[in-house]
mmCIF file of C-alpha atoms and ligand atoms in Angstrom:
data_model
loop_
_atom_site.group_PDB
_atom_site.id
_atom_site.type_symbol
_atom_site.label_atom_id
_atom_site.label_comp_id
_atom_site.label_asym_id
_atom_site.label_seq_id
_atom_site.Cartn_x
_atom_site.Cartn_y
_atom_site.Cartn_z
ATOM 1 C CA MET A 989 -5.924 0.387 -21.254
ATOM 2 C CA PRO A 990 -7.746 1.391 -18.054
ATOM 3 C CA LYS A 991 -7.751 -1.084 -15.169
ATOM 4 C CA TYR A 992 -10.546 -1.416 -12.625
ATOM 5 C CA PHE A 993 -11.305 -3.682 -9.727
ATOM 6 C CA ILE A 994 -14.454 -5.781 -9.542
ATOM 7 C CA ASN A 995 -16.131 -7.732 -6.769
ATOM 8 C CA GLU A 996 -16.711 -10.825 -8.873
ATOM 9 C CA PRO A 997 -15.505 -14.262 -7.876
ATOM 10 C CA SER A 998 -12.245 -15.258 -9.530
ATOM 11 C CA ASP A 999 -13.631 -18.213 -11.449
ATOM 12 C CA LYS A 1000 -14.859 -16.508 -14.604
ATOM 13 C CA ALA A 1001 -13.546 -17.717 -17.925
ATOM 14 C CA GLU A 1002 -12.900 -16.501 -21.425
ATOM 15 C CA GLY A 1003 -16.170 -15.871 -23.295
ATOM 16 C CA GLN A 1004 -18.189 -15.112 -20.140
ATOM 17 C CA LEU A 1005 -19.662 -11.745 -19.263
ATOM 18 C CA LEU A 1006 -18.856 -9.413 -16.405
ATOM 19 C CA GLN A 1007 -21.383 -6.820 -15.344
ATOM 20 C CA LEU A 1008 -20.337 -3.587 -13.688
ATOM 21 C CA GLU A 1009 -22.568 -1.292 -11.683
ATOM 22 C CA GLY A 1010 -22.040 1.369 -9.035
ATOM 23 C CA ASP A 1011 -19.018 3.661 -8.777
ATOM 24 C CA THR A 1012 -16.807 1.786 -11.218
ATOM 25 C CA ALA A 1013 -19.448 1.643 -13.957
ATOM 26 C CA TYR A 1014 -20.273 5.302 -13.345
ATOM 27 C CA HIS A 1015 -16.645 6.298 -13.692
ATOM 28 C CA LEU A 1016 -16.141 4.290 -16.866
ATOM 29 C CA ILE A 1017 -19.349 5.513 -18.495
ATOM 30 C CA LYS A 1018 -19.566 9.130 -17.340
ATOM 31 C CA VAL A 1019 -15.954 10.125 -16.726
ATOM 32 C CA LEU A 1020 -13.897 8.008 -19.135
ATOM 33 C CA ARG A 1021 -16.784 7.813 -21.624
ATOM 34 C CA VAL A 1022 -15.900 4.319 -22.757
ATOM 35 C CA ARG A 1023 -17.582 3.104 -25.902
ATOM 36 C CA ILE A 1024 -18.794 -0.311 -27.009
ATOM 37 C CA GLY A 1025 -15.850 -2.217 -28.444
ATOM 38 C CA GLU A 1026 -13.234 -0.559 -26.228
ATOM 39 C CA GLU A 1027 -10.905 -2.705 -24.137
ATOM 40 C CA VAL A 1028 -10.629 -2.612 -20.355
ATOM 41 C CA ILE A 1029 -8.803 -4.682 -17.764
ATOM 42 C CA LEU A 1030 -10.945 -5.863 -14.863
ATOM 43 C CA CYS A 1031 -9.121 -7.292 -11.859
ATOM 44 C CA ASP A 1032 -10.659 -9.393 -9.092
ATOM 45 C CA GLY A 1033 -8.288 -7.913 -6.491
ATOM 46 C CA LYS A 1034 -6.712 -11.338 -6.015
ATOM 47 C CA GLU A 1035 -4.146 -11.057 -8.785
ATOM 48 C CA THR A 1036 -6.381 -12.254 -11.626
ATOM 49 C CA ASP A 1037 -6.804 -9.868 -14.549
ATOM 50 C CA TYR A 1038 -9.618 -10.202 -17.083
ATOM 51 C CA TYR A 1039 -8.896 -8.530 -20.405
ATOM 52 C CA CYS A 1040 -12.325 -7.492 -21.648
ATOM 53 C CA ILE A 1041 -14.132 -5.684 -24.392
ATOM 54 C CA VAL A 1042 -17.134 -3.484 -23.619
ATOM 55 C CA GLU A 1043 -20.161 -5.254 -25.058
ATOM 56 C CA SER A 1044 -23.040 -3.032 -23.992
ATOM 57 C CA ILE A 1045 -23.742 0.089 -21.977
ATOM 58 C CA ASP A 1046 -27.168 0.433 -20.420
ATOM 59 C CA SER A 1047 -27.613 3.694 -18.470
ATOM 60 C CA LEU A 1048 -25.356 2.916 -15.496
ATOM 61 C CA THR A 1049 -24.564 -0.728 -16.166
ATOM 62 C CA LEU A 1050 -21.646 -1.853 -18.227
ATOM 63 C CA THR A 1051 -21.407 -5.358 -19.650
ATOM 64 C CA CYS A 1052 -17.987 -6.645 -20.636
ATOM 65 C CA LEU A 1053 -17.014 -9.785 -22.503
ATOM 66 C CA ILE A 1054 -13.932 -11.586 -21.198
ATOM 67 C CA LEU A 1055 -11.400 -12.004 -24.009
ATOM 68 C CA SER A 1056 -8.688 -13.565 -21.879
ATOM 69 C CA LYS A 1057 -7.710 -14.214 -18.272
ATOM 70 C CA HIS A 1058 -4.203 -13.610 -16.876
ATOM 71 C CA GLN A 1059 -2.323 -13.936 -13.638
ATOM 72 C CA CYS A 1060 -1.334 -10.379 -12.686
ATOM 73 C CA GLU A 1061 2.457 -10.214 -12.462
ATOM 74 C CA THR A 1062 2.917 -6.778 -10.926
ATOM 75 C CA GLU A 1063 2.769 -7.599 -7.204
ATOM 76 C CA PRO A 1064 6.125 -7.413 -5.401
ATOM 77 C CA LYS A 1065 7.324 -10.643 -3.800
ATOM 78 C CA CYS A 1066 7.984 -8.714 -0.623
ATOM 79 C CA LYS A 1067 4.908 -7.570 1.287
ATOM 80 C CA ILE A 1068 5.579 -4.184 2.852
ATOM 81 C CA SER A 1069 3.278 -3.078 5.669
ATOM 82 C CA LEU A 1070 3.648 0.663 6.075
ATOM 83 C CA PHE A 1071 3.086 1.863 9.649
ATOM 84 C CA GLN A 1072 2.780 5.581 8.984
ATOM 85 C CA ALA A 1073 2.443 8.112 11.809
ATOM 86 C CA MET A 1074 -0.675 10.107 11.058
ATOM 87 C CA PRO A 1075 0.102 13.359 9.264
ATOM 88 C CA LYS A 1076 -2.418 15.938 8.023
ATOM 89 C CA ALA A 1077 -5.130 14.398 5.799
ATOM 90 C CA ASP A 1078 -3.869 15.708 2.450
ATOM 91 C CA LYS A 1079 -0.347 14.472 3.152
ATOM 92 C CA PHE A 1080 -1.658 11.106 4.197
ATOM 93 C CA GLU A 1081 -3.646 10.830 0.982
ATOM 94 C CA TRP A 1082 -0.462 11.555 -0.922
ATOM 95 C CA VAL A 1083 1.349 8.794 0.984
ATOM 96 C CA ILE A 1084 -1.469 6.344 0.203
ATOM 97 C CA GLN A 1085 -1.310 7.140 -3.496
ATOM 98 C CA LYS A 1086 2.455 7.077 -3.902
ATOM 99 C CA SER A 1087 3.161 4.107 -1.668
ATOM 100 C CA ILE A 1088 0.565 2.063 -3.549
ATOM 101 C CA GLU A 1089 2.065 3.032 -6.891
ATOM 102 C CA LEU A 1090 5.398 1.735 -5.614
ATOM 103 C CA GLY A 1091 3.906 -1.536 -4.384
ATOM 104 C CA VAL A 1092 3.112 -1.369 -0.667
ATOM 105 C CA TYR A 1093 0.938 -4.241 0.614
ATOM 106 C CA GLU A 1094 -1.055 -2.431 3.322
ATOM 107 C CA ILE A 1095 -1.036 0.868 5.192
ATOM 108 C CA ILE A 1096 -1.609 1.164 8.917
ATOM 109 C CA PRO A 1097 -1.955 4.763 10.124
ATOM 110 C CA ILE A 1098 -0.577 5.001 13.648
ATOM 111 C CA TYR A 1099 -0.874 7.480 16.476
ATOM 112 C CA THR A 1100 2.425 8.215 18.143
ATOM 113 C CA ASP A 1101 3.551 10.640 20.877
ATOM 114 C CA HIS A 1102 4.121 13.456 18.373
ATOM 115 C CA SER A 1103 1.489 12.682 15.750
ATOM 116 C CA ILE A 1104 -1.846 14.251 15.042
ATOM 117 C CA LYS A 1105 -4.728 12.471 16.772
ATOM 118 C CA LYS A 1106 -7.968 12.890 14.936
ATOM 119 C CA ASN A 1107 -10.616 10.843 13.242
ATOM 120 C CA ALA A 1108 -9.782 9.658 9.778
ATOM 121 C CA ASN A 1109 -12.065 9.092 6.831
ATOM 122 C CA VAL A 1110 -10.991 5.539 6.127
ATOM 123 C CA GLU A 1111 -13.636 5.027 3.454
ATOM 124 C CA ARG A 1112 -12.205 7.924 1.489
ATOM 125 C CA PHE A 1113 -8.679 6.580 2.048
ATOM 126 C CA GLN A 1114 -9.755 3.185 0.684
ATOM 127 C CA LYS A 1115 -11.214 4.815 -2.438
ATOM 128 C CA ILE A 1116 -7.924 6.626 -3.020
ATOM 129 C CA ALA A 1117 -6.176 3.282 -2.548
ATOM 130 C CA GLU A 1118 -8.423 1.615 -5.133
ATOM 131 C CA SER A 1119 -7.890 4.279 -7.731
ATOM 132 C CA ALA A 1120 -4.095 4.315 -7.186
ATOM 133 C CA ALA A 1121 -4.046 0.518 -7.445
ATOM 134 C CA GLY A 1122 -5.937 0.588 -10.748
ATOM 135 C CA GLN A 1123 -3.797 3.364 -12.124
ATOM 136 C CA SER A 1124 -0.554 1.548 -11.307
ATOM 137 C CA MET A 1125 -1.787 -1.855 -12.541
ATOM 138 C CA ARG A 1126 -1.655 -3.569 -9.161
ATOM 139 C CA GLY A 1127 -3.120 -7.039 -8.669
ATOM 140 C CA ILE A 1128 -4.656 -6.198 -5.282
ATOM 141 C CA ILE A 1129 -6.201 -3.179 -3.615
ATOM 142 C CA PRO A 1130 -3.914 -2.525 -0.637
ATOM 143 C CA LYS A 1131 -5.908 -2.154 2.549
ATOM 144 C CA VAL A 1132 -5.811 1.116 4.467
ATOM 145 C CA HIS A 1133 -6.541 0.224 8.090
ATOM 146 C CA TYR A 1134 -8.223 2.270 10.787
ATOM 147 C CA PRO A 1135 -5.715 4.441 12.632
ATOM 148 C CA THR A 1136 -4.513 2.846 15.810
ATOM 149 C CA SER A 1137 -2.105 3.570 18.617
ATOM 150 C CA TRP A 1138 1.315 2.229 17.674
ATOM 151 C CA GLU A 1139 1.389 0.423 21.007
ATOM 152 C CA GLY A 1140 -1.497 -1.685 19.766
ATOM 153 C CA VAL A 1141 0.474 -3.136 16.891
ATOM 154 C CA LYS A 1142 3.984 -3.257 18.302
ATOM 155 C CA TYR A 1143 4.000 -6.960 19.102
ATOM 156 C CA GLN A 1144 3.143 -8.148 15.622
ATOM 157 C CA THR A 1145 5.408 -11.049 14.859
ATOM 158 C CA LYS A 1146 4.540 -11.909 11.272
ATOM 159 C CA PHE A 1147 7.345 -9.734 9.974
ATOM 160 C CA LYS A 1148 10.743 -10.882 8.932
ATOM 161 C CA TYR A 1149 12.039 -7.350 9.470
ATOM 162 C CA SER A 1150 10.638 -4.430 11.410
ATOM 163 C CA ILE A 1151 12.419 -1.409 10.049
ATOM 164 C CA VAL A 1152 12.137 2.012 11.683
ATOM 165 C CA ALA A 1153 13.246 5.090 9.748
ATOM 166 C CA HIS A 1154 15.039 7.176 12.371
ATOM 167 C CA GLU A 1155 16.781 10.408 11.524
ATOM 168 C CA LYS A 1156 19.203 10.081 14.474
ATOM 169 C CA GLU A 1157 20.556 6.722 13.330
ATOM 170 C CA ASP A 1158 23.704 7.199 11.308
ATOM 171 C CA LEU A 1159 25.151 3.756 10.811
ATOM 172 C CA LYS A 1160 22.563 1.153 9.846
ATOM 173 C CA THR A 1161 20.841 1.391 6.473
ATOM 174 C CA ILE A 1162 18.017 -0.579 4.855
ATOM 175 C CA LYS A 1163 20.628 -2.288 2.709
ATOM 176 C CA SER A 1164 22.798 -3.335 5.663
ATOM 177 C CA VAL A 1165 19.820 -4.546 7.701
ATOM 178 C CA MET A 1166 18.293 -6.552 4.861
ATOM 179 C CA ASN A 1167 21.594 -8.169 3.968
ATOM 180 C CA SER A 1168 22.433 -9.261 7.496
ATOM 181 C CA PRO A 1169 21.859 -12.901 8.534
ATOM 182 C CA LEU A 1170 18.277 -13.539 9.494
ATOM 183 C CA LYS A 1171 16.854 -14.861 12.662
ATOM 184 C CA ASN A 1172 13.678 -16.207 11.188
ATOM 185 C CA ASN A 1173 13.943 -17.493 7.683
ATOM 186 C CA LYS A 1174 10.358 -18.668 7.569
ATOM 187 C CA LEU A 1175 9.063 -15.135 7.347
ATOM 188 C CA GLN A 1176 10.362 -14.651 3.858
ATOM 189 C CA ASP A 1177 8.397 -11.832 2.516
ATOM 190 C CA GLN A 1178 6.953 -9.571 5.151
ATOM 191 C CA VAL A 1179 8.516 -6.270 6.111
ATOM 192 C CA ALA A 1180 7.112 -3.752 8.585
ATOM 193 C CA LEU A 1181 8.207 -0.220 7.823
ATOM 194 C CA TRP A 1182 7.726 2.389 10.532
ATOM 195 C CA ILE A 1183 7.737 6.080 9.602
ATOM 196 C CA GLY A 1184 7.504 8.782 12.257
ATOM 197 C CA PRO A 1185 5.563 12.062 12.240
ATOM 198 C CA GLU A 1186 6.978 15.541 11.555
ATOM 199 C CA GLY A 1187 8.163 15.719 15.164
ATOM 200 C CA GLY A 1188 9.844 12.313 14.829
ATOM 201 C CA PHE A 1189 9.404 9.351 17.172
ATOM 202 C CA SER A 1190 9.800 10.270 20.844
ATOM 203 C CA LYS A 1191 12.828 9.111 22.865
ATOM 204 C CA ASN A 1192 10.571 6.780 24.775
ATOM 205 C CA GLU A 1193 9.219 5.228 21.558
ATOM 206 C CA ILE A 1194 12.707 4.721 20.183
ATOM 207 C CA THR A 1195 13.828 3.049 23.425
ATOM 208 C CA LEU A 1196 10.844 0.690 23.251
ATOM 209 C CA MET A 1197 11.447 -0.075 19.587
ATOM 210 C CA GLU A 1198 15.029 -0.986 20.411
ATOM 211 C CA GLU A 1199 13.768 -3.283 23.158
ATOM 212 C CA TYR A 1200 11.504 -5.015 20.643
ATOM 213 C CA GLU A 1201 14.576 -5.432 18.415
ATOM 214 C CA PHE A 1202 13.167 -3.303 15.638
ATOM 215 C CA GLN A 1203 15.907 -2.175 13.270
ATOM 216 C CA LEU A 1204 16.541 1.567 13.299
ATOM 217 C CA VAL A 1205 17.861 2.789 9.964
ATOM 218 C CA THR A 1206 19.005 6.024 8.376
ATOM 219 C CA LEU A 1207 17.683 7.126 5.002
ATOM 220 C CA GLY A 1208 20.661 9.424 4.479
ATOM 221 C CA PRO A 1209 22.149 12.569 6.023
ATOM 222 C CA ARG A 1210 19.312 14.916 5.102
ATOM 223 C CA ILE A 1211 16.122 15.212 7.121
ATOM 224 C CA LEU A 1212 13.154 14.230 5.000
ATOM 225 C CA ARG A 1213 9.533 15.098 5.532
ATOM 226 C CA SER A 1214 7.584 12.174 6.928
ATOM 227 C CA GLU A 1215 5.822 11.512 3.616
ATOM 228 C CA THR A 1216 9.073 11.701 1.637
ATOM 229 C CA ALA A 1217 10.701 9.309 4.106
ATOM 230 C CA ALA A 1218 7.927 6.739 3.531
ATOM 231 C CA ILE A 1219 8.352 6.801 -0.232
ATOM 232 C CA ALA A 1220 12.167 6.775 -0.131
ATOM 233 C CA ALA A 1221 12.205 3.860 2.318
ATOM 234 C CA ILE A 1222 9.756 1.775 0.251
ATOM 235 C CA ALA A 1223 11.878 2.329 -2.859
ATOM 236 C CA LYS A 1224 14.992 1.229 -0.955
ATOM 237 C CA ILE A 1225 13.309 -1.919 0.391
ATOM 238 C CA LEU A 1226 12.141 -2.839 -3.101
ATOM 239 C CA MET A 1227 15.655 -2.274 -4.399
ATOM 240 C CA GLU A 1228 16.880 -4.908 -1.940
ATOM 241 C CA THR A 1229 14.075 -7.379 -2.546
ATOM 242 C CA GLU A 1230 13.181 -6.949 -6.221
ATOM 243 C CA GLY A 1231 16.350 -5.345 -7.566
ATOM 244 C CA THR A 1232 14.391 -2.512 -9.175
HETATM 245 N N1 LIG B 1437 11.553 16.421 13.699
HETATM 246 C C1 LIG B 1437 12.635 15.585 13.386
HETATM 247 C C2 LIG B 1437 12.507 15.039 11.972
HETATM 248 C C3 LIG B 1437 11.389 14.078 11.785
HETATM 249 S S1 LIG B 1437 11.273 13.625 10.123
HETATM 250 C C4 LIG B 1437 13.906 16.389 13.425
HETATM 251 O O1 LIG B 1437 13.870 17.532 13.028
HETATM 252 O O2 LIG B 1437 14.910 15.824 13.801
HETATM 253 C C5 LIG B 1437 9.847 12.623 10.103
HETATM 254 C C6 LIG B 1437 10.113 11.127 10.023
HETATM 255 O O3 LIG B 1437 10.694 10.846 8.771
HETATM 256 C C7 LIG B 1437 11.040 10.573 11.071
HETATM 257 O O4 LIG B 1437 10.357 10.177 12.241
HETATM 258 C C8 LIG B 1437 11.643 9.378 10.355
HETATM 259 O O5 LIG B 1437 10.794 8.246 10.453
HETATM 260 C C9 LIG B 1437 11.689 9.839 8.905
HETATM 261 N N2 LIG B 1437 12.964 10.419 8.469
HETATM 262 C C10 LIG B 1437 13.159 11.653 7.945
HETATM 263 N N3 LIG B 1437 14.438 11.829 7.570
HETATM 264 C C11 LIG B 1437 15.072 10.684 7.841
HETATM 265 C C12 LIG B 1437 16.413 10.219 7.657
HETATM 266 N N4 LIG B 1437 17.362 10.993 7.135
HETATM 267 N N5 LIG B 1437 16.698 8.962 8.042
HETATM 268 C C13 LIG B 1437 15.761 8.158 8.592
HETATM 269 N N6 LIG B 1437 14.489 8.538 8.793
HETATM 270 C C14 LIG B 1437 14.131 9.767 8.407
#
């Protein structure tokens, strides 16, 4: 059953109608060619799923009848904020898609000493995020932020762990870091994951990250491409927090 996100308030009930217009309706009508009587899942982006049946199609408006309402159970308990050094656009789009499939909470593209500095089409990135979120049955659309200098976000304190994938680290792993005693138990569920660009983080950046007590970790003895590193690290974090 296809899943789409809607901008409706979350207080609709069984038996009520939901009307879709714009991009989503266009996609359902013209691309998927849904028919009256077919079932779709419409999500409010706040972890409420409406299981619906298409009731009428009127040029570019789709009216759906809510059959039942469910709490979406697919969101990971651990919120992973991916701080990804800006790679080339197509690679970044790949990271958005795959990291959202795995369950990342938000993506913050960062400029670092060795990363590409250029304008990014954040609107396009957010569309890719929405379609990946629908495809993988997420309960939210993860936000893709405007690219920013990593210095601008370094002091964020909402995270229980700030984990930096660093190819020169050979001792600490995601598993060892996440199993060590915690300093701040209140921040249960928030992890910052920092992934460097093709040229890696600079020496200066690594020194600063150590000063901020970020945890440098290895992802194994082989050097991964930046985008592979992001996906591997997310999977490892989820293994520690969700067990799958
Ligand atoms: N140019 C560097 C490699 C950078 S790899 C070199 O040749 O040494 C790009 C990014 O992916 C790194 O900044 C790091 O965040 C991550 N990465 C790749 N392989 C890794 C590994 N084995 N362990 C930890 N991080 C890794």
